[in-house]
Coordinates of C-alpha atoms in Angstrom, one line a residue:
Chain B
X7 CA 122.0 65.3 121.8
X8 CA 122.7 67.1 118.7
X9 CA 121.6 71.2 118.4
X10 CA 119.9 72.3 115.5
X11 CA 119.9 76.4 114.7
X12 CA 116.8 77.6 113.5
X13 CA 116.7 81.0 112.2
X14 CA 112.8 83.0 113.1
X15 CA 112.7 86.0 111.1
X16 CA 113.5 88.4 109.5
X17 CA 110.9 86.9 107.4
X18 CA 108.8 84.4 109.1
X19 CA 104.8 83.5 109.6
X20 CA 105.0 84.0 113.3
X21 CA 106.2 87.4 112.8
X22 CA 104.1 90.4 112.3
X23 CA 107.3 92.6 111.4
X24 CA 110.8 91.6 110.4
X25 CA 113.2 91.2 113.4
X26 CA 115.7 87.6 112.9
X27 CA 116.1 85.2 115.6
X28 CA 118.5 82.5 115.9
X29 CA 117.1 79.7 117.9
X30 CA 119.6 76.7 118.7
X31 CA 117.3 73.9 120.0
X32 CA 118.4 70.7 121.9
X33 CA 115.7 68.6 121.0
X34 CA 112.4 70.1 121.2
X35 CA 114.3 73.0 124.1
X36 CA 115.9 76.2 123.2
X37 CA 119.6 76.1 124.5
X38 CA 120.7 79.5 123.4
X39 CA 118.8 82.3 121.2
X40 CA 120.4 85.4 119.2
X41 CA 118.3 88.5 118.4
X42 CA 119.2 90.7 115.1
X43 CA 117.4 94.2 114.7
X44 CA 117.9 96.9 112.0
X45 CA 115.4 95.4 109.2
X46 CA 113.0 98.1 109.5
X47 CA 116.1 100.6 110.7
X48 CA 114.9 104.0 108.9
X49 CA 117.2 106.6 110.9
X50 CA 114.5 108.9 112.1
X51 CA 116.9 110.3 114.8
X52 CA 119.0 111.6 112.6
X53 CA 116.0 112.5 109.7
X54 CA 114.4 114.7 112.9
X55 CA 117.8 116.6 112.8
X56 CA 117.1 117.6 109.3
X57 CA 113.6 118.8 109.7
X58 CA 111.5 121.5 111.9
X59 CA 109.8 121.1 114.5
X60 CA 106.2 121.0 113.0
X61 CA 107.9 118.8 110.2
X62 CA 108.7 116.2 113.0
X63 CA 105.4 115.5 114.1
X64 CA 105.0 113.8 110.8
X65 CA 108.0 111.9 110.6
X66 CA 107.8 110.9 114.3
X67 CA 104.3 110.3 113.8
X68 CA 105.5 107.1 112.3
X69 CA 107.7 105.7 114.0
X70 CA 105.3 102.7 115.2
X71 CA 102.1 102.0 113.1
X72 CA 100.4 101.3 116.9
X73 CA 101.1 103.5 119.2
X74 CA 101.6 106.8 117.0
X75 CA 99.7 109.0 119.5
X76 CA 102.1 108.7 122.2
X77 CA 105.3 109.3 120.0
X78 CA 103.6 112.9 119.0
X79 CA 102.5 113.5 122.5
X80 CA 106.1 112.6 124.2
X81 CA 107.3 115.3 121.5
X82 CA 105.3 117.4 121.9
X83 CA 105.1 117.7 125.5
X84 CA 108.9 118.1 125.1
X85 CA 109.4 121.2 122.8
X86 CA 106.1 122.7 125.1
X87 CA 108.4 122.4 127.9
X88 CA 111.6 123.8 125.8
X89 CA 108.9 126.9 124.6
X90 CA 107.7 127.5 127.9
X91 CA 103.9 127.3 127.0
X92 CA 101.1 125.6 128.6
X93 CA 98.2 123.6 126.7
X94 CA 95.2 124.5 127.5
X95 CA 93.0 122.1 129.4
X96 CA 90.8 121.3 126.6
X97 CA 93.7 120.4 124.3
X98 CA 95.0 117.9 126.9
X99 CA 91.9 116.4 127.6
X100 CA 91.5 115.3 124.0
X101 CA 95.1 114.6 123.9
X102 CA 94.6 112.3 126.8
X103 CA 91.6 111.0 125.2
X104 CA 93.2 109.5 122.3
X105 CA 96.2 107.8 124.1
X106 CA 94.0 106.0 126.1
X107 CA 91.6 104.9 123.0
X108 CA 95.1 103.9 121.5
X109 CA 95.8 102.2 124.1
X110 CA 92.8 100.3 124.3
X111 CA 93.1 99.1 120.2
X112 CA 96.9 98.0 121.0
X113 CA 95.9 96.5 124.0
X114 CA 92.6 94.0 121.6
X115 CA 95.3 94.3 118.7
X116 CA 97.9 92.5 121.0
X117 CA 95.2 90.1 122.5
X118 CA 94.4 89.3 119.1
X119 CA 97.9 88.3 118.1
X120 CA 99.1 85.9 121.2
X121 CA 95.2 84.0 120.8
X122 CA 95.8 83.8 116.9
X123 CA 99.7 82.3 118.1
X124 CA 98.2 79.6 120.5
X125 CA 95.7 78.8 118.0
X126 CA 92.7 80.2 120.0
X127 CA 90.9 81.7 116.5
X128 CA 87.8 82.8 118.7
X129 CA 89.3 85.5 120.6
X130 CA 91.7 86.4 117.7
X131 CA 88.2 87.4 115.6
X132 CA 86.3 88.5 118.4
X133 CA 89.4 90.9 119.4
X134 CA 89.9 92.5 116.6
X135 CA 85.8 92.7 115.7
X136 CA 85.7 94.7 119.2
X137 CA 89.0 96.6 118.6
X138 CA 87.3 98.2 115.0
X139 CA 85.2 100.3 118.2
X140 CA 87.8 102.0 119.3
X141 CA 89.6 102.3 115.6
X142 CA 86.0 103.8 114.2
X143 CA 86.1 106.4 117.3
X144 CA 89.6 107.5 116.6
X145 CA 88.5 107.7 112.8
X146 CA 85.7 110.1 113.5
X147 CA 87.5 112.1 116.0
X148 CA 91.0 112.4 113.5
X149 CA 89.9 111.2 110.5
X150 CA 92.6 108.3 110.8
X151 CA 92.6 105.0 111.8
X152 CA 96.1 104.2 113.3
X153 CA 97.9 107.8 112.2
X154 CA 95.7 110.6 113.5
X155 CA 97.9 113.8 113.0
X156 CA 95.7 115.1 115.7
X157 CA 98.8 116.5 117.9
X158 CA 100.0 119.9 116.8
X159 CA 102.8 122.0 119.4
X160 CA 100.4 123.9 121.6
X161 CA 97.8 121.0 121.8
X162 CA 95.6 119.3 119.6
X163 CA 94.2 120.0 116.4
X164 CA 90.5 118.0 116.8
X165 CA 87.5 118.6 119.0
X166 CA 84.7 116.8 120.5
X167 CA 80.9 118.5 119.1
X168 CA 78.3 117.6 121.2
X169 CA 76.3 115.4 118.9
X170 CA 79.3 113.0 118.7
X171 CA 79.8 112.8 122.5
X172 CA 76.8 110.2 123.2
X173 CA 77.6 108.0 120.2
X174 CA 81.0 107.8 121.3
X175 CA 80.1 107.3 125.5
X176 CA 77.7 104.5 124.3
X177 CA 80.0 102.7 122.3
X178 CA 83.0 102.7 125.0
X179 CA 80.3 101.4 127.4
X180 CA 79.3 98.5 124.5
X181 CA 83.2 98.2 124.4
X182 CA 83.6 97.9 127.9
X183 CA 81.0 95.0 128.1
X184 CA 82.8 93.0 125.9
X185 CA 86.2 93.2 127.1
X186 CA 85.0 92.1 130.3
X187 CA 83.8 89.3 128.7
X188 CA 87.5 89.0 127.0
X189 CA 88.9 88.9 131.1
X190 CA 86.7 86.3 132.3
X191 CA 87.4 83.7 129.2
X192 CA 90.7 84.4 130.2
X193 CA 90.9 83.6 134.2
X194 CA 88.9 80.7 133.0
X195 CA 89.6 79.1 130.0
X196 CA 91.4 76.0 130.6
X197 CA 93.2 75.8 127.1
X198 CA 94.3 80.0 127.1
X199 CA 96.1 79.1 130.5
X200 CA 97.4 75.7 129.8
X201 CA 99.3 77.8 127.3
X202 CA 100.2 81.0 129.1
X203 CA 101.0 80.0 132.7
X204 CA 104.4 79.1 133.9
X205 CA 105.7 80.8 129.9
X206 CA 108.3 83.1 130.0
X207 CA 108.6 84.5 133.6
X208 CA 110.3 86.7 134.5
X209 CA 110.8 87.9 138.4
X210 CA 110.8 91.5 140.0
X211 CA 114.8 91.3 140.1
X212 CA 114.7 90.5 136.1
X213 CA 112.4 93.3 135.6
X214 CA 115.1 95.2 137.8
X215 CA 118.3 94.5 136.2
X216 CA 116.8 94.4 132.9
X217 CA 115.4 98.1 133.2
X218 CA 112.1 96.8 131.8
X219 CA 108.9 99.2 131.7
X220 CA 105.0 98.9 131.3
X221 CA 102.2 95.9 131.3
X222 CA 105.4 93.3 131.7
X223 CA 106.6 94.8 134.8
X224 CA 103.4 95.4 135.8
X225 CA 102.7 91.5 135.4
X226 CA 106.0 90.3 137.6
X227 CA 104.1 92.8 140.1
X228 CA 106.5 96.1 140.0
X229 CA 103.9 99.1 140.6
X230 CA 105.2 101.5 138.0
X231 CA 103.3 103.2 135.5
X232 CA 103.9 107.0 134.2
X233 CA 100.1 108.2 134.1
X234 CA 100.4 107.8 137.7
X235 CA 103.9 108.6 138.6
X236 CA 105.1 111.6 136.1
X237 CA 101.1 112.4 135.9
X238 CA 101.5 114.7 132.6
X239 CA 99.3 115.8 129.6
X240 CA 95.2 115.4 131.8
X241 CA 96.3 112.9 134.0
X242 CA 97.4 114.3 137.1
X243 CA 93.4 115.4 136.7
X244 CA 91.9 111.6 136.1
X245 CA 91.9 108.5 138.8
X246 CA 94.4 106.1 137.6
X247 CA 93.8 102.8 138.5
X248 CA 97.2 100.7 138.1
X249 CA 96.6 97.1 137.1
X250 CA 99.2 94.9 138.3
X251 CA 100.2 91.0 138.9
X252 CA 102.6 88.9 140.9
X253 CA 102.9 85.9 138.3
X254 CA 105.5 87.4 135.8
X255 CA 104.4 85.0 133.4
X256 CA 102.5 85.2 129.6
X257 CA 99.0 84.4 131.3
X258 CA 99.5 87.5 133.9
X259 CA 100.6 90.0 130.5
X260 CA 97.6 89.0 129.1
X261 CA 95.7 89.8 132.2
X262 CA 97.2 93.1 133.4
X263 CA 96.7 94.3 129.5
X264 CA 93.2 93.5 129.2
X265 CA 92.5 94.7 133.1
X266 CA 94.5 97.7 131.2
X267 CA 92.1 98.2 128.4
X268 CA 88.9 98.4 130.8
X269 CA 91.0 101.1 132.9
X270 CA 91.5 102.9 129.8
X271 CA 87.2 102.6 128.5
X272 CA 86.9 104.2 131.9
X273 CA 89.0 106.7 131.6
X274 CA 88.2 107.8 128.6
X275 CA 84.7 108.0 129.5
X276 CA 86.1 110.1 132.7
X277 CA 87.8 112.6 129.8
X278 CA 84.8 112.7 127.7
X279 CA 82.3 113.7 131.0
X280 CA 84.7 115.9 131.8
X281 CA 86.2 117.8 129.3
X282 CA 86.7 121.6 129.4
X283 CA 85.2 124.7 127.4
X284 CA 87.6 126.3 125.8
X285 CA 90.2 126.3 122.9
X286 CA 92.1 123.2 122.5
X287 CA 95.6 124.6 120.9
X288 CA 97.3 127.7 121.1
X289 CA 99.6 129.1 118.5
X290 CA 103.6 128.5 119.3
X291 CA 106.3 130.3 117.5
X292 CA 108.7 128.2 115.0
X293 CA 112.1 128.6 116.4
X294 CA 112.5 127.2 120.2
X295 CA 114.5 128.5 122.7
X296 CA 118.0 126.5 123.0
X297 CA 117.8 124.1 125.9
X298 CA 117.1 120.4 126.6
X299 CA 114.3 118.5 127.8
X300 CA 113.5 114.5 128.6
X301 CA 109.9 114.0 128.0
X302 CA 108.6 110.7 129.2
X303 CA 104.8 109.1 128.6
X304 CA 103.5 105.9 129.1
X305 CA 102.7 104.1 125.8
X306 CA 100.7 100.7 125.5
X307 CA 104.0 98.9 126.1
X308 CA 105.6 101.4 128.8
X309 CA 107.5 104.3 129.0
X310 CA 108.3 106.2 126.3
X311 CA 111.5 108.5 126.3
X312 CA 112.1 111.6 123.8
X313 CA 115.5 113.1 124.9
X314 CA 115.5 117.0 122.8
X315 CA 118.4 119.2 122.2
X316 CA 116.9 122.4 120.8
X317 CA 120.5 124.7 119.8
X318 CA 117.5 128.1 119.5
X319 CA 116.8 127.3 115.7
X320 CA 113.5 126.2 114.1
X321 CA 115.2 122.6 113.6
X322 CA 116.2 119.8 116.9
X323 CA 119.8 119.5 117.4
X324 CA 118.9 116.1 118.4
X325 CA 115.9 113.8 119.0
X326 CA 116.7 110.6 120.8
X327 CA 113.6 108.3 121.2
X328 CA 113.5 105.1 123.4
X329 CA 110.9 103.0 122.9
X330 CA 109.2 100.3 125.2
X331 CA 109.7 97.3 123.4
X332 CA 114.0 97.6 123.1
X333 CA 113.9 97.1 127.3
X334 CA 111.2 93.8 126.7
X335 CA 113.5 92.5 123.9
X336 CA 116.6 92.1 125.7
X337 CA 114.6 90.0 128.0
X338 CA 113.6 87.5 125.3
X339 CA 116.9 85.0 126.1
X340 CA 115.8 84.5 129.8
X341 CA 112.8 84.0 128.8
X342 CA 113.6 81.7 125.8
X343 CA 116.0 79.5 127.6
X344 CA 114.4 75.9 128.3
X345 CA 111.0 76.3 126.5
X346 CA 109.6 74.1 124.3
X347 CA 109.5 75.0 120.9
X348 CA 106.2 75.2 120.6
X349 CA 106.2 77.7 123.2
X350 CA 108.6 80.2 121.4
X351 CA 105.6 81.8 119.9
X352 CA 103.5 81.9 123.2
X353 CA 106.9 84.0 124.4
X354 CA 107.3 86.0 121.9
X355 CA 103.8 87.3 121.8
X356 CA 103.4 87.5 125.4
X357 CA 106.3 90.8 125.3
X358 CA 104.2 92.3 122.7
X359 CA 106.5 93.4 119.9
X360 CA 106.7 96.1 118.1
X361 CA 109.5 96.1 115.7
X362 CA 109.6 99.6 114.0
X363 CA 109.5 101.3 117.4
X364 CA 112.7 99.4 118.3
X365 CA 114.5 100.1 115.3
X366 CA 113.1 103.3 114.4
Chain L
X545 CA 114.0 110.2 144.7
X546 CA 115.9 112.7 147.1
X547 CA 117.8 114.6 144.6
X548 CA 119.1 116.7 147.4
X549 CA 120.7 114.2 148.6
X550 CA 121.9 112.5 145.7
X551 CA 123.6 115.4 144.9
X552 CA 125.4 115.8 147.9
X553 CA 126.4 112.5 147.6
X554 CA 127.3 112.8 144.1
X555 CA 129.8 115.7 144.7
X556 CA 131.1 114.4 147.9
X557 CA 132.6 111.4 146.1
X558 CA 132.7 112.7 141.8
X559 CA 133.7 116.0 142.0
X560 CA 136.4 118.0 143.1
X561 CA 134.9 121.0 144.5
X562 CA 131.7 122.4 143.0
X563 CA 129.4 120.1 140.6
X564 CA 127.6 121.3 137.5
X565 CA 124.0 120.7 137.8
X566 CA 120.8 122.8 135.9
X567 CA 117.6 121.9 136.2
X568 CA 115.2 121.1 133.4
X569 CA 111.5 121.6 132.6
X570 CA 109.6 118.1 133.2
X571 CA 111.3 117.7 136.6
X572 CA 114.6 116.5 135.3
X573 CA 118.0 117.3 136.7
X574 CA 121.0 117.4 134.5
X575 CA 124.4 116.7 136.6
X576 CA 128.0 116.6 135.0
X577 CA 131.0 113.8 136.1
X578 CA 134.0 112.9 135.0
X579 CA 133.7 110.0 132.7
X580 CA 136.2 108.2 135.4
X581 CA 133.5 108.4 138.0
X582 CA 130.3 107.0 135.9
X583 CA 130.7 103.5 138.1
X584 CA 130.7 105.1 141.0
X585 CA 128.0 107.1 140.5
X586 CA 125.6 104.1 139.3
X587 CA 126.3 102.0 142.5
X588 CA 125.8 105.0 144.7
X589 CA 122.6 105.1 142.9
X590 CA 121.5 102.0 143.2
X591 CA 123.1 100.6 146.6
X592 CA 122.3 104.0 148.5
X593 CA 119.0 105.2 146.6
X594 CA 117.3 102.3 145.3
X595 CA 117.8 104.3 141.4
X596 CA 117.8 101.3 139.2
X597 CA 116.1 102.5 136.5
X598 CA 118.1 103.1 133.3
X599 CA 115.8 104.7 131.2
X600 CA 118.5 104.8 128.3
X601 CA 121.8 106.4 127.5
X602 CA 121.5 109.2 124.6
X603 CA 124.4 109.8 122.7
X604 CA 125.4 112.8 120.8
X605 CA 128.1 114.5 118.9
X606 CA 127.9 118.8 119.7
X607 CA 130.1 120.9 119.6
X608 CA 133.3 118.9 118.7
X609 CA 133.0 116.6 121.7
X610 CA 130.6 113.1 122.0
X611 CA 128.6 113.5 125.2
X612 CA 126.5 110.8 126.9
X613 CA 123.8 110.9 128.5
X614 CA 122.4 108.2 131.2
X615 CA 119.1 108.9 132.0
X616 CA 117.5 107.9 135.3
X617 CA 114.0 107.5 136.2
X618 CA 112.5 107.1 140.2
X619 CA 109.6 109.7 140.4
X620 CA 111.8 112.2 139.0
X621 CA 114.2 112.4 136.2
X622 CA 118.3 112.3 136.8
X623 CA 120.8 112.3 133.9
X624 CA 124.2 111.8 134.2
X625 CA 126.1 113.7 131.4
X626 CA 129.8 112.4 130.7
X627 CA 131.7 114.2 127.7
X628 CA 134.2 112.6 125.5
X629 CA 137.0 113.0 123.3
X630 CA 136.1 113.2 119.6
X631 CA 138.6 110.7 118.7
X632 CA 138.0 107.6 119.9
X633 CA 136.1 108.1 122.9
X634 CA 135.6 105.4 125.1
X635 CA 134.4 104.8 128.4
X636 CA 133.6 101.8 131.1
X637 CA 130.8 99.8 130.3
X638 CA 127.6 99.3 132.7
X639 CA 126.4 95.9 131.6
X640 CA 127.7 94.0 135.2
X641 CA 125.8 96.4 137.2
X642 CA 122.6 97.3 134.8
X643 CA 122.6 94.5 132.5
X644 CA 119.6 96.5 130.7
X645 CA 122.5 98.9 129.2
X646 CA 123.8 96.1 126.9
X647 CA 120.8 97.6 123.9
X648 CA 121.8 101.3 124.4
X649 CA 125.6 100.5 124.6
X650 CA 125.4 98.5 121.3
X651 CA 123.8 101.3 119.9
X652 CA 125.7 104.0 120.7
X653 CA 128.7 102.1 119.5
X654 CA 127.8 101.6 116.0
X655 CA 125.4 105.3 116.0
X656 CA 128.4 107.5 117.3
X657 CA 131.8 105.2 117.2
X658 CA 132.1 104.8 121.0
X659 CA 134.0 101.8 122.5
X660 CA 132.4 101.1 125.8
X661 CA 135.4 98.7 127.6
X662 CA 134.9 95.4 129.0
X663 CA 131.3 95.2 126.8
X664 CA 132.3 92.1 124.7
X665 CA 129.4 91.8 122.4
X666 CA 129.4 95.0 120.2
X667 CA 127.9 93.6 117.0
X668 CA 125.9 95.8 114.8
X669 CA 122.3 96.0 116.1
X670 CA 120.5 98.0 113.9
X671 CA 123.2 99.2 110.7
X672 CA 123.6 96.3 108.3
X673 CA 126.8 93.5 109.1
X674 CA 128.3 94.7 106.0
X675 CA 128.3 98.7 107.0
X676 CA 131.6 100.6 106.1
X677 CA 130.6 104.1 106.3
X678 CA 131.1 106.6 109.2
X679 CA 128.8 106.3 112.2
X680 CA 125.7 107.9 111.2
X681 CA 124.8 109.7 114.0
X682 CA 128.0 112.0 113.6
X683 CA 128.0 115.1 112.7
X684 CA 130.2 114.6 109.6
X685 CA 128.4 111.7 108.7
X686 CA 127.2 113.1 105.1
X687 CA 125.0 110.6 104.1
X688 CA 125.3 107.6 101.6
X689 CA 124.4 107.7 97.7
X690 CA 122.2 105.6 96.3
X691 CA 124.7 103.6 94.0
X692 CA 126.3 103.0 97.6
X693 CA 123.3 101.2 98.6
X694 CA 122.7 99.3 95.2
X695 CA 120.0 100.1 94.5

């Protein structure tokens, strides 16, 4: 039979950010596939060289338009390590507080995208209707919706009054509700798992030699997760319930993430009843003491790495970031090879990219 | 992760005598080898420790010298530090034993200028296919105008 090369990307409708893929189909199955990054390539590594550390958190900041939080908190943690300081509990508690409401809008954000992909436009609304929750809490908590600027070296910058604390408890409890509702469509919705199950599996093994990290290895049932294992920021302080699958395909993704987000509602509910008196930042001086530090934290798609050189100036020697999605993306051939075509999007969706965090 | 142990294990067989290790904050260990012994020291990992996890290899060009850095993850935090020539370093590649390295190799090739033998597919990854410049992530790397870029 003849093969046909189809290029995906960089531009393409299927895409929500510019990656290119070369897809060489023998009839409606994919034979061979080719991945191309670099179209959002902005060098922050070497940018973070060039600035101070407080001018970082703004460049670092955005890196991803998702999961900002955790790139500043992964910093952060590092040069609070390389300064010797400790945050005070009341800064961690909020900083904890806002990854895991991060984590819960990535998480509807994602669920949104794969049902939108399949064609399934009720949860795609309904998904992101629920997710503007968590965005709105965020928003009155930072004063932004996706970038929040709320970490600072030495802790956080926000704070939780008092009147704010029940409006926020009963809308994670509303939000709550509704993902569970989310969960049950999809154990049970015939179409959602006609189109998930048996898609782009990947075993334990895979997961093993491919170094992959977060909700996918959680799905092809490998326990790992950082809020339990490396327990930083408030964490070692909270329960952490770790959601996890045997299936390895797109239908168990979708369920560890949205078993994920209910964790999350939970725990930031845990946070919020919780949370310490006292200040939430302390003040740090400008130049850091030379040394190096790896600072890991789990983001919505896994673990995050900052690698930080500090040479005893008031400027990195060298910030090295690894983001989740570069270990999901060098699974995509396995996972491509045989599927129908209409299934490449179901695939695609089901690692959850996020582009600008690869290239950075 | 017994890092005791591994590091027994890791001088007994990668170092002549005593090996350089320092402990970091965030419960990470930094150890030293000679480039020459970074296979060794993976499948000692793996095979006798159950380490699989490459978080990622970090690259970087300091003082004069590129050094790598392979960081590994079990409950604890191991990096495996290998310095090399400025002019063309080079060093064995991982991708038969951790195919997961093939990303971070890549990179590091085109970031720093590092040949990575027996690692076929070395194709640009992130810098555009037409890119003539220095690797960027070097130190003398000065930066390109904008009438190089066209635009």
């Amino acid at each position: 039979m003849n093969r046909v090369t189809i290029p995906i990307g960089p531009q393409h409708p299927l895409l929500k950010e510019p990656l290119s893929f070369l897809v060489t189909l023998e009839g409606e199955r994919v034979v061979d596939s080719t991945l191309r990054l670099g179209y959002v390539h902005r060098g922050i590594e070497r940018l973070c060289q060039e600035r101070t550390y407080v001018q970082n958190l703004h460049l670092l900041e955005r890196v991803c338009g998702i999961c900002s939080h955790v790139h500043t908190t992964a910093y952060c943690q590092g040069v609070e390590a390389l300064l010797g300081i400790d945050v005070p509990p009341r800064g961690l508690y909020l900083r904890t507080l806002l990854c895991e409401l991060e984590r819960v809008h990535s998480h509807l954000l994602w669920l949104g995208v794969l049902a939108e992909n399949i064609g399934f436009q009720t949860i795609f609304m309904y998904a992101w209707r629920d997710r503007e929750i968590a965005l709105d809490i965020m928003e009155e908590l930072s004063g932004g919706r996706v970038t929040h600027a709320c970490n600072v070296i030495g802790g956080v910058r926000i704070d939780v009054e008092d009147d704010q604390f029940y409006s926020i408890v009963s809308r994670l409890y509303k939000l709550e509700q509704r993902v569970e509702k989310f969960l049950d469509l999809i154990q049970h919705e015939r179409t959602f798992r006609a189109r998930t199950q048996g898609i782009g599996c990947l075993s334990a093994q895979d997961i093993q030699r491919y170094c992959v990290v977060g909700p996918v290895a959680r799905a092809s049932g490998v326990n790992v997760d950082l809020r339990r294992d490396a327990a930083y920021a408030a964490y070692d302080r909270l329960h952490v319930n770790v959601a996890l699958r045997q299936e390895g395909d797109v239908w168990a993704r979708t369920l560890v993430r949205t078993q994920e987000t209910i964790e999350s509602l939970r725990m930031a509910h845990q946070l919020l009843i919780g949370l310490p008196e006292g200040p939430t930042s302390v003040r740090v001086p400008r130049r850091v003491p030379a040394g190096e530090v790896v600072s890991r934290a789990e983001a919505p798609r896994g673990e995050l790495v900052y690698y930080i050189r500090a040479d005893g100036g008031d400027r990195p020697a060298r910030v090295k970031i690894r983001t989740p999605t570069l270990t999901a993306l060098i699974t995509l051939h396995d996972q491509l090879q045989g599927v129908e075509t209409a299934d490449i999007s179901v695939v695609l969706s089901g690692v959850d990219l996020c582009i600008a965090c690869a290239d950075r | 992760m017994n890092i005791d142990r591994i590091l027994e294990v890791l001088r007994e067989w990668c170092a002549l005598g005593q090996l350089d290790t320092r402990r970091a904050p965030l419960n990470e260990v930094f150890v030293s080898l000679p480039s020459a012994c970074l296979r060794v020291a993976v499948q000692l990992l793996s095979e006798r420790f159950g380490v699989h996890h490459l978080s990622t290899i970090t690259g970087q060009d300091v003082d004069g010298r590129i050094e790598l850095l392979y960081h590994f993850w079990d409950g604890q935090g191991l990096t495996l530090r290998l310095v090399l020539p400025r002019e063309r370093p080079q060093v064995e590649t991982l991708i038969d034993l951790i195919p997961g390295a093939a990303y971070y190799e890549r990179e590091i090739g085109e970031m720093l200028g590092v040949r990575f033998a027996g690692h076929e597919d070395m194709q640009p990854l992130f810098l555009p296919d037409d890119w003539d410049g220095a690797p960027p992530l070097r130190r003398d790397f000065a930066g390109r105008d904008a009438q190089q870029e066209g635009t």
